[in-house]
Coordinates of C-alpha atoms in Angstrom, one line a residue:
M23 CA 144.8 127.9 128.6
S24 CA 143.4 125.0 126.6
A25 CA 139.8 123.8 126.9
T26 CA 140.7 120.2 126.2
P27 CA 141.4 117.4 128.6
Q28 CA 144.9 116.6 129.7
K29 CA 144.9 113.5 131.8
N30 CA 146.6 110.6 130.1
R31 CA 143.9 108.2 130.9
A32 CA 142.6 105.6 128.5
S33 CA 139.8 107.1 126.5
R34 CA 137.1 104.5 126.8
R35 CA 133.6 104.7 125.4
V36 CA 130.7 103.7 127.8
L37 CA 127.9 101.9 126.1
A38 CA 124.6 102.2 127.9
A39 CA 123.5 98.8 126.8
A40 CA 126.6 97.1 128.1
A41 CA 126.2 98.8 131.5
G42 CA 122.4 98.1 131.6
L43 CA 121.6 101.8 131.9
V44 CA 119.0 102.2 129.3
T45 CA 116.0 102.9 131.5
V46 CA 117.5 104.5 134.7
G47 CA 118.2 108.2 134.6
A48 CA 117.4 108.4 130.9
L49 CA 117.8 111.8 129.2
V50 CA 114.6 113.9 129.4
A51 CA 115.9 116.7 127.2
A52 CA 112.5 117.2 125.6
M53 CA 110.9 117.9 129.0
P54 CA 110.6 121.6 129.9
A55 CA 112.0 122.8 133.2
G56 CA 109.6 122.2 136.0
A57 CA 107.6 119.6 134.0
H58 CA 107.6 117.1 136.8
D59 CA 106.4 117.7 140.3
R60 CA 109.2 119.0 142.4
G61 CA 109.5 120.2 146.0
H62 CA 106.3 118.8 147.2
G63 CA 107.6 115.4 148.4
H64 CA 105.8 112.1 148.3
G65 CA 105.8 108.9 150.3
G66 CA 105.4 108.0 154.0
G67 CA 103.2 110.3 156.1
H68 CA 101.9 112.6 153.4
G69 CA 98.6 114.2 154.3
H70 CA 98.8 113.4 158.0
G71 CA 100.5 116.5 159.2
H72 CA 104.0 114.9 159.1
K73 CA 106.8 115.9 156.8
P74 CA 106.8 113.6 153.7
R75 CA 109.6 111.1 153.7
T76 CA 111.1 112.4 150.5
V77 CA 111.6 115.8 149.0
D78 CA 112.8 116.7 145.5
V79 CA 115.8 119.0 145.4
Q80 CA 116.4 120.9 142.2
L81 CA 120.1 121.1 141.2
L82 CA 120.7 123.8 138.6
S83 CA 124.3 123.8 137.1
F84 CA 126.5 125.2 134.4
N85 CA 130.2 125.4 133.7
D86 CA 132.9 127.2 131.7
L87 CA 131.3 130.6 131.6
H88 CA 134.7 132.2 130.9
G89 CA 133.4 135.7 131.7
N90 CA 131.0 135.7 128.8
L91 CA 128.6 138.3 130.2
E92 CA 127.3 139.4 126.7
P93 CA 126.0 136.7 124.3
P94 CA 129.0 135.1 122.5
A95 CA 129.3 136.2 118.9
G96 CA 129.3 134.0 115.8
S97 CA 129.3 130.2 115.8
A98 CA 130.8 130.2 119.4
G99 CA 127.3 131.5 120.5
N100 CA 125.3 128.6 119.0
V101 CA 124.2 125.2 120.4
S102 CA 123.4 122.3 118.2
E103 CA 119.9 120.7 118.5
T104 CA 118.9 117.5 116.7
Q105 CA 115.5 117.8 115.2
P106 CA 112.9 114.9 115.0
D107 CA 113.8 114.4 111.4
G108 CA 117.5 113.9 112.2
T109 CA 118.6 117.3 110.9
V110 CA 120.7 119.5 113.2
K111 CA 119.7 123.1 113.9
A112 CA 122.0 125.9 115.3
I113 CA 120.3 127.9 118.1
P114 CA 121.8 131.2 119.3
A115 CA 122.2 131.0 123.0
G116 CA 124.0 132.5 126.0
G117 CA 124.6 135.8 127.7
V118 CA 124.0 136.4 131.5
E119 CA 120.9 138.5 130.9
Y120 CA 119.3 135.4 129.5
L121 CA 121.0 132.9 131.9
A122 CA 119.6 134.9 134.8
T123 CA 116.1 134.7 133.4
S124 CA 116.4 131.0 132.6
L125 CA 117.6 130.1 136.1
R126 CA 115.1 132.3 137.8
T127 CA 112.3 130.8 135.7
A128 CA 113.5 127.3 136.4
R129 CA 113.5 127.9 140.2
K130 CA 109.8 128.9 140.3
G131 CA 107.8 126.3 142.2
N132 CA 110.9 124.6 143.5
P133 CA 111.3 125.5 147.2
Y134 CA 114.4 123.3 147.4
S135 CA 116.7 124.6 144.7
V136 CA 120.5 124.9 144.7
T137 CA 122.7 126.3 141.9
A138 CA 126.3 125.0 141.3
A139 CA 129.0 125.4 138.7
G140 CA 131.8 123.2 137.4
G141 CA 134.6 125.8 137.2
D142 CA 136.2 128.2 134.7
M143 CA 133.7 130.9 135.6
V144 CA 136.5 133.4 134.8
G145 CA 139.7 133.5 132.8
A146 CA 140.1 133.7 129.0
S147 CA 137.3 136.2 129.3
P148 CA 136.1 138.8 126.7
L149 CA 137.4 142.3 127.3
L150 CA 134.2 143.4 129.2
S151 CA 135.3 141.1 132.0
G152 CA 139.0 140.5 131.3
L153 CA 139.9 144.2 131.3
F154 CA 138.8 144.4 134.9
H155 CA 140.3 141.2 136.1
D156 CA 136.9 139.5 136.0
E157 CA 135.3 141.5 138.8
P158 CA 132.2 142.0 136.5
T159 CA 131.7 138.3 136.2
I160 CA 132.0 137.6 139.9
E161 CA 129.4 140.4 140.5
A162 CA 127.1 138.8 137.9
L163 CA 127.5 135.3 139.5
N164 CA 126.5 136.9 142.8
G165 CA 123.4 138.3 141.1
L166 CA 122.6 134.8 139.6
D167 CA 122.5 133.4 143.1
L168 CA 125.2 130.9 142.5
D169 CA 125.6 128.8 145.6
V170 CA 128.9 127.1 144.9
T171 CA 131.5 126.4 142.2
A172 CA 134.6 124.3 141.8
V173 CA 137.7 126.0 140.6
G174 CA 138.8 125.3 137.0
N175 CA 142.3 125.6 135.5
H176 CA 141.5 129.2 134.3
E177 CA 140.8 130.3 137.9
F178 CA 144.6 130.0 138.3
D179 CA 145.6 132.1 135.2
E180 CA 146.6 135.0 137.4
G181 CA 147.8 132.9 140.4
A182 CA 146.6 131.9 143.8
T183 CA 146.7 135.5 145.3
E184 CA 144.4 136.8 142.6
L185 CA 142.1 133.8 143.0
A186 CA 141.9 134.6 146.8
R187 CA 141.0 138.2 145.9
L188 CA 138.1 137.0 143.7
Q189 CA 136.9 135.0 146.6
N190 CA 137.4 137.5 149.4
G191 CA 137.2 140.9 147.7
G192 CA 139.4 144.0 147.7
C193 CA 140.7 146.2 144.9
H194 CA 143.3 145.0 142.5
P195 CA 146.8 145.3 143.9
V196 CA 148.2 147.1 140.9
E197 CA 145.2 148.8 139.2
G198 CA 143.2 149.6 142.3
C199 CA 139.5 150.1 142.4
Y200 CA 137.7 150.6 139.0
E201 CA 134.7 152.5 140.2
K202 CA 135.1 155.6 142.4
G203 CA 133.9 154.9 146.0
K204 CA 133.2 151.2 145.3
K205 CA 135.3 148.4 146.7
F206 CA 135.1 145.0 145.0
K207 CA 133.2 142.7 147.4
G208 CA 134.3 139.3 146.1
A209 CA 132.3 136.2 145.6
D210 CA 129.4 135.5 148.0
F211 CA 129.6 131.8 147.0
P212 CA 132.5 129.5 147.9
Y213 CA 135.1 128.5 145.4
L214 CA 136.0 124.8 146.2
A215 CA 139.5 123.4 145.5
A216 CA 139.7 120.1 147.3
N217 CA 142.6 118.8 145.3
V218 CA 144.8 121.9 145.4
T219 CA 147.2 122.3 148.3
K220 CA 150.0 124.7 149.3
E221 CA 153.4 123.1 148.7
K222 CA 154.9 124.6 151.9
T223 CA 152.1 123.6 154.3
G224 CA 150.3 120.8 152.6
K225 CA 147.0 122.6 153.5
P226 CA 144.1 123.1 151.1
L227 CA 144.3 126.4 149.2
L228 CA 140.6 127.0 149.5
K229 CA 137.7 125.1 151.1
P230 CA 137.5 121.5 149.9
Y231 CA 133.7 121.2 150.4
T232 CA 130.6 123.0 151.6
V233 CA 127.2 121.8 152.8
W234 CA 124.0 123.3 151.5
K235 CA 121.2 123.1 154.1
K236 CA 117.5 123.9 154.0
N237 CA 114.8 122.7 156.5
G238 CA 116.9 119.7 157.6
V239 CA 117.9 118.8 154.0
K240 CA 121.7 118.6 153.7
I241 CA 123.7 118.2 150.5
G242 CA 127.5 118.2 150.5
F243 CA 129.4 119.6 147.5
I244 CA 133.1 118.7 146.9
G245 CA 134.9 120.7 144.2
V246 CA 138.1 119.7 142.3
T247 CA 139.9 120.8 139.2
L248 CA 141.8 118.5 136.8
E249 CA 145.0 117.1 138.2
G250 CA 146.7 118.2 135.0
T251 CA 146.1 121.9 135.6
P252 CA 149.8 122.7 135.9
D253 CA 150.2 121.4 132.3
I254 CA 147.8 124.0 130.9
V255 CA 148.4 127.1 133.0
T256 CA 151.5 129.3 133.0
A257 CA 154.1 128.4 135.6
N258 CA 153.5 131.6 137.5
G259 CA 149.8 130.8 137.8
V260 CA 150.4 127.5 139.8
K261 CA 153.6 128.5 141.6
G262 CA 153.7 127.1 145.1
L263 CA 150.7 124.8 144.5
K264 CA 150.3 121.1 144.3
F265 CA 147.4 119.4 142.3
H266 CA 146.3 116.0 143.5
D267 CA 144.4 113.0 141.9
E268 CA 140.7 113.8 141.4
V269 CA 139.3 110.4 142.4
E270 CA 141.4 110.0 145.6
T271 CA 140.6 113.5 146.7
I272 CA 136.8 113.2 146.2
N273 CA 136.8 109.8 147.9
K274 CA 138.7 111.2 150.9
Y275 CA 136.3 114.1 151.4
A276 CA 133.2 112.0 150.7
R277 CA 134.3 109.8 153.7
E278 CA 134.7 112.9 155.8
L279 CA 131.3 114.2 154.9
D280 CA 129.7 110.8 155.5
R281 CA 131.3 110.7 159.0
K282 CA 129.7 114.1 159.7
G283 CA 126.3 112.8 158.8
V284 CA 126.1 114.3 155.3
K285 CA 125.0 111.3 153.1
S286 CA 123.9 113.3 150.0
I287 CA 127.0 114.4 148.0
V288 CA 127.5 116.0 144.7
A289 CA 131.0 116.3 143.1
L290 CA 131.8 119.4 141.0
I291 CA 134.7 118.3 138.7
H292 CA 136.5 120.6 136.3
E293 CA 137.3 117.7 133.9
G294 CA 135.1 116.2 131.2
G295 CA 134.5 114.0 128.2
A296 CA 133.2 114.0 124.7
P297 CA 129.8 112.6 123.9
A298 CA 129.3 110.8 120.6
S299 CA 127.1 113.7 119.3
T300 CA 127.6 117.4 119.8
S301 CA 123.9 118.1 120.0
Y302 CA 122.8 119.1 123.5
N303 CA 119.7 116.9 123.3
Y304 CA 121.6 113.7 122.3
D305 CA 120.5 110.7 124.3
C306 CA 123.8 109.8 125.9
D307 CA 122.4 106.5 127.2
S308 CA 121.2 105.3 123.8
P309 CA 122.5 101.7 123.2
G310 CA 123.8 102.1 119.7
A311 CA 127.3 101.1 118.7
G312 CA 129.7 103.9 119.3
D313 CA 127.2 105.8 121.5
G314 CA 127.9 107.2 124.9
I315 CA 130.7 109.3 126.2
S316 CA 134.5 109.0 126.1
G317 CA 137.4 110.9 127.7
P318 CA 139.0 111.4 131.1
I319 CA 135.7 111.8 133.0
V320 CA 134.7 108.2 132.3
D321 CA 137.5 106.7 134.3
I322 CA 137.1 109.4 137.0
A323 CA 133.4 108.6 137.3
E324 CA 134.0 104.9 137.5
G325 CA 136.5 105.4 140.3
I326 CA 134.5 107.8 142.6
T327 CA 132.9 106.2 145.6
P328 CA 129.2 105.3 145.5
K329 CA 128.8 107.8 148.4
V330 CA 128.7 110.5 145.7
D331 CA 125.3 110.8 144.1
A332 CA 125.9 112.9 141.0
L333 CA 128.8 114.5 139.1
V334 CA 128.7 118.0 137.6
T335 CA 131.6 118.3 135.2
G336 CA 133.1 120.8 132.7
H337 CA 136.4 121.7 130.9
T338 CA 135.7 120.1 127.5
H339 CA 132.9 122.6 126.7
Q340 CA 130.6 119.7 125.7
A341 CA 126.9 119.2 126.4
Y342 CA 126.0 115.8 127.9
V343 CA 123.7 114.2 130.4
C344 CA 124.9 110.6 130.8
T345 CA 124.8 107.8 133.3
V346 CA 128.2 106.1 134.0
P347 CA 128.4 103.2 136.5
D348 CA 130.0 103.8 139.9
P349 CA 132.4 101.2 141.4
S350 CA 129.5 99.1 142.6
G351 CA 128.1 99.0 139.0
K352 CA 125.1 101.2 139.7
P353 CA 124.3 104.0 137.3
R354 CA 125.1 107.6 138.3
M355 CA 124.4 110.9 136.6
V356 CA 127.3 112.8 135.0
T357 CA 126.4 116.2 133.4
S358 CA 128.0 119.1 131.5
A359 CA 126.3 122.2 130.1
S360 CA 128.5 123.2 127.2
S361 CA 130.1 126.6 127.8
F362 CA 129.7 130.4 127.8
G363 CA 126.3 130.2 129.6
K364 CA 124.6 128.7 126.5
L365 CA 123.0 125.9 128.5
Y366 CA 122.0 125.0 132.1
T367 CA 121.4 121.6 133.5
D368 CA 118.3 120.9 135.6
T369 CA 118.7 117.8 137.8
T370 CA 116.2 116.4 140.2
L371 CA 117.7 114.8 143.4
T372 CA 115.1 113.0 145.4
Y373 CA 116.2 113.3 149.1
D374 CA 115.1 110.7 151.6
R375 CA 114.7 112.3 155.0
R376 CA 114.9 109.0 156.8
T377 CA 118.4 108.0 155.3
N378 CA 119.5 111.6 154.6
D379 CA 120.6 110.2 151.2
I380 CA 119.6 110.7 147.5
V381 CA 117.4 108.0 146.0
R382 CA 119.7 107.3 143.0
T383 CA 117.1 105.5 140.9
S384 CA 114.9 108.7 140.9
V385 CA 117.6 111.0 139.7
K386 CA 116.5 112.8 136.5
S387 CA 118.4 115.4 134.5
A388 CA 118.3 117.4 131.3
N389 CA 120.1 120.2 129.6
H390 CA 118.1 123.3 128.6
V391 CA 119.1 126.0 126.1
V392 CA 119.5 129.6 127.4
T393 CA 117.6 131.0 124.5
R394 CA 117.8 134.7 123.5
D395 CA 114.1 135.0 122.7
Q396 CA 113.2 135.3 126.4
P397 CA 113.2 138.6 128.4
K398 CA 116.5 140.0 129.6
A399 CA 117.1 140.2 133.3
P400 CA 117.2 144.0 133.9
D401 CA 119.8 143.8 136.7
M402 CA 122.2 142.0 134.4
T403 CA 121.6 144.6 131.6
R404 CA 122.4 147.4 134.1
L405 CA 125.6 145.5 135.2
I406 CA 126.7 145.1 131.5
D407 CA 126.0 148.7 130.6
R408 CA 127.9 150.0 133.7
W409 CA 131.0 148.1 132.9
N410 CA 130.7 148.7 129.1
K411 CA 130.9 152.5 129.8
L412 CA 134.2 152.0 131.7
A413 CA 135.6 149.7 128.9
A414 CA 134.3 151.7 125.9
P415 CA 137.3 154.0 125.3
I416 CA 139.6 151.0 124.9
A417 CA 137.1 148.4 123.6
N418 CA 135.7 150.3 120.6
K419 CA 138.9 151.3 119.0
P420 CA 139.1 149.8 115.4
Q421 CA 142.0 147.5 114.7
G422 CA 141.2 146.3 111.1
W423 CA 138.6 145.1 108.7
I424 CA 137.5 141.6 107.6
S425 CA 135.4 140.6 104.6
A426 CA 133.6 137.6 106.3
D427 CA 133.6 135.6 109.5
I428 CA 137.1 134.1 110.2
N429 CA 136.3 131.1 112.5
G430 CA 138.6 130.1 115.3
R431 CA 136.8 128.8 118.4
G432 CA 133.8 127.9 116.3
S433 CA 135.8 125.7 113.9
T434 CA 136.0 122.0 114.6
A435 CA 138.7 121.4 111.8
P436 CA 142.3 120.6 112.8
E437 CA 143.4 123.7 110.9
K438 CA 141.3 126.8 111.7
P439 CA 141.2 129.9 109.5
L440 CA 141.7 132.2 112.5
G441 CA 144.6 130.0 113.7
N442 CA 146.4 130.6 110.4
V443 CA 145.9 134.4 110.7
I444 CA 147.2 134.3 114.3
A445 CA 150.3 132.2 113.4
D446 CA 151.0 134.4 110.4
A447 CA 150.8 137.5 112.5
Q448 CA 153.3 136.0 115.0
L449 CA 155.7 135.0 112.2
E450 CA 155.5 138.4 110.5
G451 CA 156.0 140.4 113.7
L452 CA 159.0 138.3 114.8
A453 CA 160.7 137.5 111.5
P454 CA 162.9 140.6 111.4
A455 CA 166.4 139.9 112.7
D456 CA 166.1 142.4 115.5
K457 CA 162.8 140.9 116.6
G458 CA 164.0 137.3 116.8
G459 CA 164.5 136.1 113.2
A460 CA 161.5 133.7 113.4
E461 CA 161.2 131.2 110.5
V462 CA 158.0 129.5 111.7
A463 CA 155.3 130.1 114.3
F464 CA 153.1 127.8 116.3
M465 CA 149.8 128.7 118.1
N466 CA 148.0 126.4 120.6
P467 CA 144.4 125.9 119.5
G468 CA 143.0 126.3 123.1
G469 CA 144.4 129.8 123.2
I470 CA 142.0 130.9 120.4
R471 CA 138.9 131.9 122.4
A472 CA 136.4 133.1 119.8
D473 CA 135.8 133.8 116.2
L474 CA 136.3 137.0 114.3
V475 CA 132.8 137.9 113.4
H476 CA 131.9 140.1 110.4
K477 CA 128.6 141.4 111.9
A478 CA 129.0 144.4 114.1
S479 CA 128.9 143.8 117.8
G480 CA 128.1 147.5 118.5
S481 CA 128.0 150.7 116.5
E482 CA 131.4 150.2 114.8
G483 CA 129.8 148.8 111.6
D484 CA 130.0 145.4 109.9
G485 CA 133.5 144.1 109.1
V486 CA 135.3 146.3 111.6
V487 CA 137.4 144.4 114.1
T488 CA 137.5 146.4 117.4
Y489 CA 140.1 146.1 120.1
G490 CA 137.5 144.4 122.3
E491 CA 136.8 141.8 119.6
A492 CA 140.5 141.1 119.1
F493 CA 141.0 140.8 122.9
T494 CA 138.1 138.3 123.0
V495 CA 140.0 136.1 120.5
Q496 CA 143.4 136.4 122.4
P497 CA 142.6 137.4 126.0
F498 CA 145.7 136.1 127.7
T499 CA 148.1 138.8 126.3
N500 CA 150.9 136.2 126.5
M501 CA 154.4 137.5 125.7
M502 CA 155.9 136.0 122.6
N503 CA 159.1 134.0 122.6
V504 CA 161.5 133.2 119.7
V505 CA 163.8 130.2 120.4
D506 CA 166.2 127.9 118.7
L507 CA 164.9 124.3 118.1
T508 CA 166.5 121.6 116.0
G509 CA 164.5 120.1 113.1
A510 CA 164.3 116.9 115.2
Q511 CA 162.7 118.8 118.1
V512 CA 160.2 120.5 115.7
V513 CA 159.2 117.0 114.3
T514 CA 158.8 115.7 117.9
A515 CA 156.7 118.7 118.8
L516 CA 154.3 118.0 115.9
Q517 CA 154.1 114.4 116.9
Q518 CA 153.3 115.4 120.5
Q519 CA 150.0 116.9 119.1
V520 CA 148.7 113.4 118.8
S521 CA 150.7 111.3 121.3
G522 CA 151.5 111.2 125.0
P523 CA 149.0 113.3 127.0
N524 CA 147.4 114.5 123.7
E525 CA 146.8 111.1 122.2
A526 CA 143.2 110.7 123.5
S527 CA 142.3 114.3 122.7
P528 CA 144.7 115.7 120.0
K529 CA 145.8 119.3 120.2
I530 CA 146.6 120.4 116.6
L531 CA 148.9 123.4 116.6
Q532 CA 148.1 126.2 114.3
V533 CA 151.1 126.8 112.0
S534 CA 152.3 129.8 110.0
K535 CA 152.4 129.9 106.2
G536 CA 155.2 127.8 104.7
L537 CA 154.9 124.9 107.1
T538 CA 153.1 121.9 105.5
Y539 CA 152.6 118.3 106.5
T540 CA 150.1 115.4 106.4
L541 CA 148.0 114.3 109.4
D542 CA 146.8 110.7 108.9
L543 CA 144.0 110.1 111.4
T544 CA 143.7 106.5 110.3
K545 CA 146.9 105.8 112.2
S546 CA 147.6 105.9 115.9
G547 CA 149.8 107.9 118.2
A548 CA 152.8 109.8 116.8
D549 CA 152.5 108.0 113.5
R550 CA 149.5 110.2 112.7
V551 CA 152.0 112.9 111.8
V552 CA 153.6 111.6 108.7
A553 CA 157.3 112.6 109.4
G554 CA 158.4 112.5 105.7
T555 CA 155.8 115.1 104.7
I556 CA 156.9 117.9 107.1
K557 CA 158.3 120.7 105.0
L558 CA 159.1 124.4 105.5
N559 CA 158.8 126.5 102.4
G560 CA 158.9 123.4 100.2
E561 CA 162.0 121.9 101.8
A562 CA 162.0 118.9 104.1
I563 CA 162.7 119.7 107.7
D564 CA 166.4 118.9 108.4
P565 CA 166.6 117.1 111.8
A566 CA 170.2 118.5 112.4
R567 CA 169.5 122.1 111.4
T568 CA 168.6 124.8 113.9
Y569 CA 165.3 126.7 113.3
R570 CA 164.1 129.9 114.9
V571 CA 160.6 129.2 116.2
A572 CA 158.0 131.7 117.5
M573 CA 155.3 130.8 120.0
N574 CA 153.7 132.3 123.1
E575 CA 155.3 131.9 126.5
F576 CA 152.9 129.3 127.5
L577 CA 153.9 126.9 124.7
A578 CA 157.5 127.9 125.1
G579 CA 157.3 126.6 128.6
G580 CA 156.2 123.2 127.3
G581 CA 152.5 123.8 128.1
D582 CA 149.6 121.8 126.6
G583 CA 151.6 118.6 126.5
F584 CA 154.4 119.9 124.3
P585 CA 157.6 119.3 126.2
A586 CA 159.7 119.5 123.0
L587 CA 158.7 123.1 122.6
G588 CA 160.0 123.8 126.1
Q589 CA 163.5 122.7 125.1
G590 CA 164.2 125.9 123.1
T591 CA 167.4 127.8 123.6
N592 CA 168.7 131.3 122.8
K593 CA 165.3 132.8 123.8
L594 CA 164.3 136.3 122.7
V595 CA 161.1 137.8 124.3
G596 CA 159.0 139.8 121.9
A597 CA 155.7 141.8 122.0
S598 CA 152.5 140.2 123.3
D599 CA 150.4 137.9 121.1
L600 CA 147.6 140.5 121.1
D601 CA 149.8 143.3 120.0
L602 CA 151.1 141.2 117.1
F603 CA 147.6 140.2 116.1
N604 CA 146.4 143.8 116.1
A605 CA 149.5 145.0 114.2
Y606 CA 148.8 142.3 111.5
L607 CA 145.2 143.4 111.2
A608 CA 146.2 147.0 110.7
A609 CA 148.9 146.1 108.1
H610 CA 146.8 143.7 106.0
S611 CA 143.3 145.3 105.9
T612 CA 141.6 148.6 105.1
A613 CA 137.9 149.6 104.9
T614 CA 138.1 149.1 101.1
A615 CA 140.4 146.1 101.1
P616 CA 139.3 144.0 104.2
L617 CA 141.2 140.8 105.2
A618 CA 139.6 137.7 103.8
P619 CA 139.5 134.3 105.6
P620 CA 142.7 132.5 104.6
A621 CA 142.8 129.1 102.9
T622 CA 143.3 126.1 105.2
D623 CA 145.8 124.2 103.1
R624 CA 148.8 123.8 105.4
I625 CA 147.7 120.5 107.0
T626 CA 146.6 117.7 104.7
V627 CA 144.2 115.5 106.8
I628 CA 143.6 111.9 106.0
R629 CA 140.6 110.4 107.8

């Protein structure tokens, strides 16, 4: 449920200069799609009636769509672009009407073009897709001519049986068919899950790989999700499944493909990293101090066999086109295209017909913005309109009013304004004795999927929060839990935000009003949470005292690397997080007195 990496690997920064990667595979972000000659081949035999020795294969890729069929609202719908003068510009991007146009335009003049994705195509989706168990998104991906995708952790949100239905089709087992006379067809592209096996049989849950073929050109795709998926998905979602090491799995199937004569291989990996800059056009291979990329994907990339020619990654919602050395020390392309369909990556793979392999030194790649100033794809507009009509009676119902944007997903601060609203809503709803007697509430940052945006998304008027918009913020509809935790366990949980599996990529819990503490980012590990500063309503947390703590069922199960939160006792199950959020909006806002963004003064940050 979180969009941040889990694997407890050393977070190491790759410096292009140190690896000698400055010239090979350099970022060509300024180059428009199709700017260099693709698909015509060059080399031996050209012009003599023979097939040319090499042919350029266009690999288009994207990741972490999360059912965002309509353009994402607010800051979550922007990408950052560094200008020639060094300033950073926010560009509105995304929406499948524009993604379809971008991909179709990019494919023109490229007879060898394959489209792949890095997982999390569905799950944590806005209401337009989530209300219908993501059938609209699968239908849209079919229309985008997606050839293959890896599974991500969110593909498991509703369990293996529902994932199989998305692949194979059939109407929902509980809600049935949504459109009269229409049966859901399922994905016409394969979902790959090489490192996910069934516990009982040890067999793969889905296909581990697929081979794309055209005119004798063969490229194998191996798909994996992060090994830590069980840590970030509810227990029911991964029941009966085992998740294996990404590197070992990819290397195993790369050997199998190689034995079958498939020498060109691309790995689709739902795990990622963090580039030194959040601008999509950042030159990841620039040799400056502190440049490059860090995070779990670095160690993964360095461990994957040289048989694999390129890595399409995801999960961290970052934009990067980097080269990371393979185990033999040779540079290899590693890409990620942000999230929500805001970018796509265009990679040129030069295929040698004599060796059946990719000429690695010729691999070029760049990310491109899915701008909203291009024509919309009419078939995608029709798809959105059709599903919107079905969703409208629920989606358009007003829940409350806000006076300005309240940022959640779009906030990069440890304490997010929308996180405070959500935690306060959970505390207020569960504080009454008969509702659990909660004294404090915690919300995981990865569960906040959007901003609350003041500008109207439809005809509801500016400042109105509709059910659809609230659902987009909290799409999991997790049931709330209130449990007993000791003060010592509360302190340990706060320290787990910045230690253990969360040390490399901290997960700062959003806390309800009354809880305050200092986060000292100049320190390391658990010491970043200054224990002596943790107070509830002005009083120091008593390690021996029992506190009633509210949180969603995911956190209460120890999810997101918070085992201390999973130690709660005397559990009471309350309403869903979405119901409490909507109740809070209704209680604290009117058309004449809208809810204002709250102050972010609960966590004092020292940098």
